[in-house]
Amino acid sequence: MASLGILAVVVVLATGFGTATVFPRPSEDENDSDYWLKLGREEIEEALLKPKLTNVAKNVILFLGDGMGITVSTAGRIYKGQKHGHSGEEGNLVWDKFPSLGLLKTYDLDMQVPDSASTATAFLCGVKANYRTVGVNGRVRYCDCQASLIEENRLTSIIQWAQEAKKDTGFITTTQVTHATVAAAYAKSASRKWQCDKKMKKFGQSATACKDIARQLVEDVPGKHIKVVMGGGRQEMGAPKTDIMEDNCKRTDGMNLVRDWISHKEENDKSYAYVTTTRELRSVDTNNTEYILGLFDDIHLPYETDRDTSLDGCPHIKEMVEVAINRLKNSDNGFFLLAEGGKIDKGLHITSPKRALEELLAFEEAVELALKMVDMEETLVIVTADHSHVMTMNGYPPRGNDILGVVTESEEISDGLPFTTLTFANGHGFNYSFDGNKVVRPNLTGVDTTDKEYVSLAAMPTYYDSETHGGEDVAAFAVGPWAHLFHRVHEQTYIAHVMAYASCIGPYKDCHHHHAERPFNEYNILQKQVKEHPKRVSSSATGLLSGNIFIFMIAAKIFLF
Ligand SMILES: *[C@@H]1O[C@H](CO)[C@@H](O)[C@H](O)[C@H]1NC(C)=O
Ligand SMILES: *[C@@H]1O[C@H](CO)[C@@H](O)[C@H](O)[C@H]1NC(C)=O
Ligand SMILES: *[C@@H]1O[C@H](CO)[C@@H](O)[C@H](O)[C@H]1NC(C)=O
Ligand SMILES: *[C@@H]1O[C@H](CO)[C@@H](O)[C@H](O)[C@H]1NC(C)=O
Ligand SMILES: [Zn+2]
């Protein structure tokens, strides 16, 4: 009975040290060689049918999982499977099945391990930059306002290139709309911290010549022409706040930039909506509203684990993406959308694996929905991260072991204590003590490490919320026109170039004739290849081979979704 394996119950291993949940494998055939031989053959077929779309990408969507390094993505994949009751390692996140991927070098010009501002400058503007700078090149050092004002040091981004090509543009984030990642799409600033005027005054006269990031969003090109802006940051924008909270970036110039944004739309006779709750977001008529500004919190949006899911609360990231795409789809010339899962990073900084992985899965839902809403033959979708974190996946939990749980038996760990699969190389959970004899770590027996409040053990101490980024490569997963341009280890700046080349904008705005010169060349080669070796392809796939390009696309879609 095939169902027996699937129905196998979740096992709780009781040991001398405590308990660990072990989830069952979804397939009972994994012990059989045939299972793996069949899987391998299917993947070969898929690779042979890999789509290489060389038409112009009308739309581009960049999904940015802030801090979503490869370890984080692997843990998220396992967590996803375990939330469905099985082991998880064998499963897939939606981007795991994208046909193309590459690795990206994330270093800054002046740092081995980067931050989100310089990396966003790289993947949105196509030029590498210094640590904590936004939209400016390497001649601008952190906080050097004067250098950032020199025209040749200021960069243009994919958002501006798209606008120049008369495309509609938008961004959504779960952080402030002035936060590092999205700021690089519209602002030029020697410091990512200059989100409001108050933060600049600290730097005295030298900084006041520069404009804060929030004002750049509302007053300057390309910020003021962005059709969809959603996230948090009412405080930075000088809008009325709902909560009494620490005002770390409160405007001191008395400006209300939301009011200014509204005035600008009214003066130009543009339809607009300013929304602050899920209810208001849902009421936006996306077919008759040109500009949408959503500010759902004073600072960042809450973690998915802590979100007020009522209509008065703030929306799921999926819902922001849905409204953004519904609005941007109405553009005749196509669109560019940046969608950031910004709190994956925050959950990791506080070393709360549960919060981080819940953010990752919410982000994944948004990607999944977007793929259903757009025409994949004319939309390039990229999922990537700006940088990694120092979270690690320790050996050796048994297959299906709760990814947030503990390992109770180990031949390698010398103190005999249970340990969590996920720990951090640094963080505020540094927690060793001296028992009069030797240095010891906490005994996790009876501790619920799957709780969102559980703070992971860290090897080196940091301040609260300061676990650091990691420096290894991140992945870029792509599907749609020109996705195959991701093919090896690239500089992170390459992302901006692929997006611009695929859609013939910005530095590649004259590339239209390239497309005319090689219409579906790759398809012809691919088709020939497969036809010449029909025996290598199983009967189920040969049926597809007699058809045309579109059947290839359908096949690719089946593999993907
Ligand atoms: C697979 O083999 C292992 C021994 O390696 C065994 O414990 C397990 O029950 C087998 N699973 C199935 C579904 O046959
Ligand atoms: C917007 O217009 C499209 C096409 O005309 C239609 O399919 C869609 O339902 C409309 N959306 C809303 C929210 O009215
Ligand atoms: C350190 O471990 C002890 C248990 O040994 C626990 O009570 C405490 O909360 C931990 N502190 C931190 C910062 O993780
Ligand atoms: C950890 O705590 C449990 C429960 O208090 C105890 O039985 C066990 O001996 C402790 N382990 C060590 C190595 O101290
Ligand atoms: Zn970060």
XYZ file of C-alpha atoms and ligand atoms in Angstrom:
618
model
C 0.000 0.000 0.000
C 1.572 3.190 -1.226
C -0.319 5.214 1.315
C 1.360 3.572 4.281
C 4.585 5.529 3.936
C 2.739 8.765 3.437
C 0.583 8.187 6.461
C 3.530 7.291 8.646
C 3.261 9.211 11.850
C 5.596 11.864 13.128
C 7.997 10.165 15.502
C 9.050 11.749 18.721
C 12.333 10.252 19.816
C 12.629 10.097 23.553
C 16.179 9.918 24.790
C 18.075 10.519 27.959
C 18.570 14.154 26.913
C 15.105 15.249 25.924
C 12.874 14.998 22.916
C 13.302 15.605 19.224
C 10.608 15.492 16.598
C 11.405 13.461 13.506
C 9.155 13.878 10.471
C 8.575 10.920 8.109
C 9.700 10.730 4.496
C 6.915 11.480 2.017
C 7.862 8.597 -0.296
C 8.387 5.024 0.754
C 10.336 4.281 -2.447
C 13.512 6.121 -1.524
C 15.223 2.863 -0.533
C 14.839 1.567 -4.092
C 17.499 2.331 -6.694
C 14.779 2.718 -9.310
C 13.357 5.720 -7.505
C 16.622 7.636 -7.930
C 17.261 6.397 -11.449
C 13.819 7.622 -12.502
C 14.305 10.952 -10.760
C 17.664 11.413 -12.461
C 16.217 10.631 -15.877
C 13.404 13.099 -15.347
C 15.869 15.812 -14.469
C 17.913 15.086 -17.587
C 14.750 15.420 -19.675
C 13.960 18.671 -17.958
C 17.459 19.972 -18.622
C 17.203 19.034 -22.297
C 13.915 20.883 -22.556
C 15.229 23.877 -20.639
C 13.638 26.986 -22.110
C 15.893 29.716 -23.491
C 13.604 32.606 -24.187
C 15.311 35.297 -26.231
C 12.410 37.669 -26.703
C 12.368 41.071 -25.005
C 11.211 40.851 -21.401
C 8.224 43.170 -21.228
C 8.167 42.910 -17.441
C 10.828 42.252 -14.827
C 10.156 41.256 -11.232
C 13.070 41.113 -8.811
C 12.307 39.249 -5.596
C 14.889 40.030 -2.974
C 15.032 37.911 0.158
C 17.112 40.114 2.421
C 19.770 37.951 4.068
C 18.466 34.808 2.359
C 21.768 32.992 2.006
C 21.932 29.442 0.742
C 21.880 27.929 4.249
C 18.801 29.992 5.037
C 17.103 28.835 1.846
C 17.937 25.175 2.609
C 16.567 25.487 6.140
C 13.460 27.171 4.711
C 12.927 24.300 2.280
C 13.091 21.751 5.118
C 10.834 23.878 7.321
C 8.276 24.086 4.512
C 8.134 20.303 4.165
C 7.913 19.799 7.911
C 5.015 22.246 8.149
C 3.274 19.827 5.769
C 4.125 16.925 8.065
C 7.042 15.304 6.263
C 10.808 15.235 6.404
C 11.360 18.233 4.113
C 14.900 17.743 2.773
C 13.521 16.258 -0.460
C 11.075 19.108 -1.076
C 11.374 22.306 -3.061
C 10.907 25.984 -2.582
C 9.286 27.512 -5.628
C 12.589 28.974 -6.889
C 14.372 25.619 -6.499
C 12.713 24.647 -9.781
C 13.542 27.757 -11.764
C 15.418 26.658 -14.887
C 18.456 28.913 -14.455
C 20.633 30.011 -11.607
C 23.998 31.518 -10.870
C 26.026 32.429 -7.828
C 26.892 36.025 -6.965
C 29.925 37.556 -5.264
C 28.564 39.957 -2.693
C 31.656 41.764 -1.364
C 31.759 45.579 -1.206
C 34.540 47.728 -2.650
C 35.839 48.284 0.879
C 34.501 45.281 2.816
C 34.789 41.520 2.519
C 31.326 41.044 4.041
C 28.727 43.534 2.810
C 25.589 45.304 3.992
C 22.222 45.708 2.270
C 22.804 49.237 0.925
C 25.954 48.597 -1.091
C 24.664 45.250 -2.342
C 21.360 46.813 -3.433
C 23.375 49.474 -5.266
C 25.169 46.621 -7.031
C 22.103 44.665 -8.145
C 19.870 47.669 -8.888
C 22.396 50.103 -10.411
C 24.917 47.606 -11.814
C 27.939 49.243 -10.137
C 29.751 48.035 -7.015
C 29.901 50.474 -4.104
C 31.226 51.076 -0.601
C 29.734 49.712 2.594
C 26.480 51.410 3.681
C 26.251 53.724 0.680
C 23.192 53.968 -1.561
C 23.086 54.717 -5.298
C 26.598 56.172 -5.527
C 29.847 54.726 -6.861
C 33.112 53.787 -5.142
C 34.401 57.375 -5.074
C 31.867 58.052 -2.338
C 32.916 56.841 1.084
C 30.417 56.246 3.870
C 28.956 59.585 5.071
C 30.853 61.667 2.494
C 27.987 63.944 1.510
C 30.100 66.215 -0.703
C 31.379 63.349 -2.847
C 27.831 62.029 -3.222
C 26.745 65.330 -4.768
C 29.249 65.119 -7.626
C 27.203 64.209 -10.676
C 29.560 61.564 -12.051
C 29.492 59.695 -8.733
C 25.702 59.390 -8.771
C 24.174 56.246 -10.272
C 20.932 55.584 -12.058
C 18.997 52.413 -11.231
C 16.854 49.888 -13.037
C 13.806 51.858 -11.813
C 14.972 54.945 -13.655
C 15.915 52.966 -16.776
C 12.435 51.395 -16.763
C 10.761 54.780 -16.351
C 12.813 56.223 -19.224
C 11.438 53.362 -21.343
C 7.905 54.440 -20.326
C 7.367 51.400 -18.162
C 5.503 51.570 -14.881
C 7.612 50.893 -11.800
C 6.986 49.845 -8.231
C 8.488 48.412 -5.112
C 7.132 46.707 -2.034
C 9.033 45.830 1.124
C 8.353 44.594 4.633
C 10.814 47.176 5.994
C 10.604 50.972 5.820
C 10.118 52.324 2.290
C 13.327 54.268 2.966
C 15.336 51.218 4.077
C 18.629 50.252 2.432
C 17.503 47.744 -0.207
C 14.674 49.712 -1.733
C 16.414 53.073 -1.209
C 19.048 52.070 -3.764
C 16.251 51.913 -6.339
C 15.598 55.674 -6.156
C 18.004 57.473 -3.777
C 21.629 58.598 -3.858
C 23.016 58.866 -0.359
C 26.444 58.603 1.248
C 24.740 56.886 4.190
C 21.858 54.439 4.326
C 21.081 55.903 7.746
C 20.079 59.273 6.308
C 16.479 58.135 5.984
C 15.190 61.333 7.648
C 16.672 64.777 8.315
C 17.288 64.076 12.002
C 19.879 61.410 11.215
C 21.807 63.856 9.030
C 21.985 66.694 11.526
C 24.313 64.591 13.643
C 26.903 64.980 10.899
C 26.735 68.774 11.023
C 27.093 71.227 8.168
C 28.813 68.743 5.859
C 25.717 66.532 5.653
C 23.006 69.166 5.493
C 23.913 69.897 1.868
C 22.504 66.447 1.093
C 18.859 65.431 0.966
C 17.473 62.686 3.179
C 16.240 59.461 1.566
C 12.546 59.983 2.394
C 12.530 63.368 0.649
C 14.285 61.895 -2.369
C 11.468 59.342 -2.646
C 8.793 62.046 -2.771
C 10.589 64.954 -4.453
C 13.115 63.559 -6.918
C 13.306 61.475 -10.085
C 12.775 58.546 -10.192
C 11.147 58.341 -6.713
C 8.241 60.666 -7.421
C 7.307 58.752 -10.588
C 7.160 55.316 -8.917
C 3.594 54.072 -9.271
C 3.549 51.581 -6.402
C 5.341 52.181 -3.099
C 4.485 49.926 -0.170
C 6.095 49.053 3.139
C 6.593 50.672 6.523
C 8.173 53.972 7.515
C 5.456 56.469 8.444
C 7.964 57.931 10.902
C 10.623 58.668 8.291
C 7.942 60.111 6.005
C 6.689 62.446 8.729
C 3.179 60.989 8.508
C 1.036 60.777 11.629
C 2.136 57.822 13.709
C -0.272 55.433 15.363
C 1.888 54.091 18.151
C 3.969 55.735 20.757
C 7.332 54.244 19.999
C 10.990 55.126 20.039
C 11.399 57.848 17.463
C 14.808 56.980 16.131
C 14.252 58.717 12.823
C 11.556 61.273 13.501
C 11.519 64.250 11.150
C 12.678 67.456 12.793
C 11.840 69.669 9.791
C 8.098 69.325 10.372
C 7.519 67.963 6.881
C 4.715 65.502 6.212
C 5.952 63.784 3.057
C 2.740 61.800 2.614
C 0.853 65.086 2.373
C 3.436 66.322 -0.132
C 3.124 63.091 -2.132
C -0.675 63.528 -2.251
C -0.398 67.210 -3.233
C 1.959 66.327 -6.053
C -0.514 63.799 -7.467
C -3.440 66.224 -7.105
C -1.578 69.096 -8.757
C -0.841 66.805 -11.687
C -4.402 65.466 -11.861
C -3.295 61.913 -11.132
C -5.454 59.335 -9.409
C -3.895 57.996 -6.247
C -4.502 55.993 -3.077
C -2.770 56.301 0.259
C -3.458 53.225 2.393
C -2.374 52.169 5.890
C -4.282 48.948 6.638
C -5.149 45.650 4.975
C -8.744 46.836 4.620
C -7.681 49.981 2.787
C -5.254 48.063 0.595
C -8.002 45.671 -0.455
C -10.267 48.547 -1.367
C -7.841 50.025 -3.918
C -9.307 49.963 -7.426
C -6.110 48.992 -9.208
C -7.639 49.599 -12.656
C -8.435 53.208 -11.888
C -5.656 54.277 -9.535
C -2.400 55.432 -11.059
C -0.328 55.847 -7.893
C -0.477 53.712 -4.743
C 1.370 54.550 -1.535
C 0.974 52.056 1.316
C 2.572 52.735 4.688
C 1.442 49.978 7.008
C 3.576 50.716 10.041
C 5.538 53.494 11.701
C 8.858 51.728 11.204
C 9.243 48.209 9.733
C 6.260 45.922 9.236
C 5.854 43.320 11.982
C 7.227 39.819 11.631
C 4.817 37.404 9.993
C 4.739 35.521 13.329
C 3.556 38.682 15.115
C 1.399 40.365 12.461
C -2.121 41.615 13.231
C -3.958 39.568 10.605
C -7.241 41.468 11.020
C -8.413 43.987 8.430
C -7.087 46.760 10.645
C -3.651 45.180 10.632
C -0.943 45.179 8.042
C -1.083 42.970 4.944
C 0.758 39.748 4.189
C 3.609 40.363 1.720
C 1.676 38.238 -0.773
C -1.173 40.692 -0.722
C 1.099 43.660 -1.341
C 2.611 41.846 -4.324
C -0.857 40.979 -5.624
C -2.047 44.582 -5.551
C 1.252 45.810 -7.000
C 1.060 43.413 -9.953
C -2.637 44.100 -10.549
C -1.793 47.779 -10.814
C 1.443 47.453 -12.810
C -0.048 44.952 -15.275
C -2.152 47.784 -16.670
C 0.959 49.367 -18.184
C 1.102 48.977 -21.983
C 4.890 49.101 -22.023
C 5.384 46.617 -19.215
C 6.710 47.132 -15.722
C 9.531 46.672 -13.259
C 8.715 45.541 -9.715
C 11.110 45.079 -6.802
C 9.596 42.969 -4.016
C 11.619 42.626 -0.848
C 11.161 40.119 1.955
C 13.077 42.400 4.276
C 12.459 40.727 7.583
C 14.163 37.445 6.834
C 17.279 39.478 7.576
C 15.837 40.988 10.754
C 14.819 37.579 12.095
C 18.383 36.391 11.562
C 19.911 39.478 13.198
C 17.982 38.623 16.355
C 18.959 34.949 15.867
C 15.361 33.736 15.936
C 15.323 30.914 13.355
C 11.561 30.485 13.614
C 10.862 34.125 12.794
C 13.365 34.135 9.935
C 12.003 30.949 8.367
C 8.383 32.080 8.696
C 9.396 35.272 6.868
C 11.045 33.170 4.184
C 7.910 31.088 3.639
C 5.715 34.212 3.475
C 8.136 35.581 0.865
C 7.901 32.306 -1.027
C 4.106 32.548 -1.104
C 4.471 35.969 -2.688
C 6.794 34.571 -5.384
C 4.405 31.713 -6.067
C 1.469 34.060 -6.472
C 3.393 36.403 -8.776
C 4.268 33.515 -11.112
C 0.568 32.760 -11.471
C -0.319 36.377 -12.199
C 2.069 37.182 -15.043
C 2.752 35.772 -18.481
C 5.996 33.875 -17.962
C 6.915 34.163 -21.643
C 7.287 37.907 -21.355
C 8.245 38.328 -17.704
C 11.713 37.804 -16.304
C 11.442 36.774 -12.640
C 14.583 36.667 -10.507
C 14.745 35.517 -6.886
C 17.929 36.364 -5.045
C 19.456 37.615 -1.805
C 21.662 40.603 -1.107
C 23.968 38.713 1.251
C 24.032 35.760 3.589
C 24.133 35.466 7.381
C 26.311 33.504 9.794
C 23.641 30.907 10.496
C 24.945 27.394 10.085
C 23.352 23.953 9.791
C 25.207 21.656 12.171
C 25.840 17.944 11.715
C 24.417 15.404 12.168
C 20.681 15.455 12.716
C 18.855 12.365 11.431
C 16.764 12.690 8.278
C 13.524 14.574 8.991
C 14.740 15.945 12.314
C 12.804 19.105 13.217
C 14.842 21.871 11.586
C 14.132 24.121 14.582
C 14.679 21.289 17.022
C 17.575 19.615 18.765
C 19.849 16.682 18.120
C 20.096 14.585 21.225
C 22.668 11.994 20.287
C 25.966 12.767 18.673
C 29.260 10.937 18.304
C 31.004 14.219 17.571
C 29.818 16.712 20.165
C 32.085 16.273 23.166
C 29.989 17.704 25.999
C 27.116 15.250 25.607
C 24.508 18.006 25.602
C 21.688 18.344 23.081
C 22.319 20.942 20.369
C 20.175 22.722 17.798
C 20.691 22.078 14.086
C 20.727 25.832 13.503
C 23.265 27.935 15.418
C 25.076 31.161 14.662
C 28.758 32.056 14.493
C 27.895 35.286 16.311
C 24.873 36.859 17.973
C 23.501 37.979 21.290
C 22.807 34.367 22.265
C 26.490 33.949 23.226
C 25.937 32.059 26.450
C 28.825 30.165 27.972
C 29.636 29.918 31.645
C 32.279 28.392 33.880
C 31.125 25.583 36.133
C 34.228 25.794 38.322
C 35.904 23.179 36.206
C 35.295 23.934 32.554
C 33.405 26.254 30.187
C 29.867 24.994 29.592
C 26.974 25.901 27.316
C 23.268 25.824 28.219
C 21.675 22.415 28.688
C 18.765 22.526 26.206
C 16.882 19.685 27.856
C 13.293 20.839 28.216
C 13.895 24.059 26.246
C 11.459 24.674 23.367
C 13.900 25.676 20.648
C 11.065 25.812 18.094
C 9.541 28.840 19.827
C 9.807 32.159 18.018
C 11.308 33.689 21.170
C 14.085 31.110 21.384
C 17.470 32.787 20.934
C 20.014 30.536 19.217
C 23.397 29.876 20.693
C 26.172 31.993 19.171
C 29.914 31.323 19.216
C 30.897 35.009 19.539
C 28.981 37.746 21.348
C 27.291 40.674 19.622
C 24.912 43.366 20.804
C 21.198 42.567 20.632
C 19.917 42.462 17.043
C 23.485 42.536 15.713
C 24.215 39.028 14.495
C 26.133 39.764 11.318
C 25.813 39.089 7.639
C 27.883 36.328 6.090
C 30.279 36.740 3.206
C 29.777 33.682 1.012
C 28.141 33.809 -2.412
C 24.371 34.004 -2.730
C 22.253 32.405 -5.445
C 20.190 34.116 -8.143
C 17.362 31.927 -9.466
C 15.715 33.017 -12.720
C 12.862 32.127 -15.051
C 11.490 33.854 -18.147
C 13.166 35.711 -21.018
C 16.973 35.667 -20.788
C 16.951 33.776 -17.487
C 19.667 31.567 -18.974
C 22.117 34.473 -18.768
C 22.696 33.329 -15.201
C 25.136 30.490 -15.733
C 28.196 30.711 -13.471
C 29.642 32.686 -10.553
C 28.929 36.343 -11.329
C 29.538 39.703 -9.745
C 26.353 40.820 -7.964
C 26.238 43.819 -10.307
C 25.410 41.384 -13.116
C 21.775 41.212 -11.959
C 21.117 44.815 -13.004
C 22.769 44.107 -16.347
C 20.676 41.002 -17.014
C 17.462 42.840 -16.122
C 18.354 45.771 -18.379
C 19.590 43.597 -21.252
C 16.545 41.326 -21.103
C 14.181 44.278 -21.310
C 16.344 46.512 -23.554
C 16.460 49.461 -21.227
C 19.101 51.655 -19.578
C 22.607 50.777 -20.750
C 21.095 48.230 -23.177
C 18.301 50.341 -24.618
C 19.633 49.868 -28.161
C 19.644 46.094 -27.921
C 16.374 45.473 -29.758
C 18.088 44.431 -32.965
C 20.003 41.705 -31.130
C 16.722 39.994 -30.596
C 15.792 40.279 -34.248
C 19.129 38.791 -35.246
C 18.707 35.634 -33.254
C 15.039 34.771 -33.125
C 14.561 31.612 -31.150
C 17.917 30.296 -32.270
C 18.432 28.428 -29.081
C 15.091 26.744 -29.494
C 16.022 25.362 -32.857
C 19.281 23.966 -31.543
C 17.520 22.536 -28.530
C 14.792 20.970 -30.618
C 17.374 19.382 -32.943
C 19.397 18.064 -30.045
C 16.451 16.313 -28.524
C 15.167 14.963 -31.837
C 18.560 13.506 -32.726
C 18.639 11.537 -29.501
C 15.057 10.435 -29.078
C 15.984 7.266 -27.225
C 17.431 9.244 -24.385
C 14.033 10.716 -23.705
C 11.290 8.679 -22.110
C 8.009 8.038 -23.898
C 6.161 10.594 -21.833
C 8.462 13.330 -23.113
C 8.737 12.189 -26.749
C 5.065 12.963 -27.155
C 5.920 16.564 -26.479
C 8.775 16.683 -28.943
C 6.707 16.593 -32.103
C 5.246 19.982 -31.300
C 6.556 23.471 -31.580
C 8.211 25.982 -29.305
C 5.073 26.566 -27.329
C 4.880 22.956 -26.377
C 8.378 23.298 -25.023
C 7.154 26.193 -22.961
C 4.235 24.188 -21.686
C 6.582 21.381 -20.736
C 8.791 23.842 -18.949
C 5.789 25.186 -17.125
C 4.750 21.752 -15.981
C 8.192 21.149 -14.567
C 8.114 24.465 -12.844
C 4.684 24.709 -11.394
C 14.277 1.803 4.142
O 15.395 1.117 4.663
C 15.621 1.334 6.044
C 16.913 0.601 6.399
O 17.960 1.269 5.745
C 14.445 0.843 6.842
O 14.629 1.118 8.220
C 13.182 1.519 6.370
O 12.045 0.990 7.016
C 13.013 1.350 4.863
N 11.869 2.115 4.420
C 10.908 1.570 3.657
C 9.775 2.484 3.331
O 10.959 0.473 3.224
C -9.158 45.256 -14.058
O -9.333 45.088 -15.454
C -9.073 43.763 -15.902
C -9.123 43.747 -17.423
O -9.964 44.721 -17.940
C -10.082 42.835 -15.255
O -9.843 41.505 -15.677
C -9.942 42.917 -13.758
O -10.892 42.110 -13.116
C -10.073 44.348 -13.286
N -9.757 44.407 -11.883
C -10.501 44.995 -10.973
C -9.988 44.991 -9.578
O -11.547 45.546 -11.264
C 21.666 31.393 28.672
O 21.349 30.089 29.105
C 20.528 30.052 30.249
C 20.349 28.597 30.640
O 21.598 28.016 30.853
C 19.191 30.688 29.966
O 18.402 30.726 31.131
C 19.435 32.123 29.486
O 18.198 32.688 29.060
C 20.385 32.118 28.311
N 20.703 33.481 27.919
C 20.744 33.890 26.640
C 21.122 35.309 26.404
O 20.494 33.146 25.711
C 20.852 18.199 31.148
O 19.681 18.372 31.897
C 18.955 17.150 32.120
C 17.647 17.506 32.830
O 17.880 18.350 33.896
C 19.806 16.195 32.917
O 19.133 14.983 33.083
C 21.104 15.951 32.175
O 21.963 15.157 32.951
C 21.810 17.255 31.872
N 22.972 16.981 31.021
C 24.206 17.285 31.419
C 25.335 16.845 30.505
O 24.448 17.930 32.422
Zn 20.975 42.908 7.651
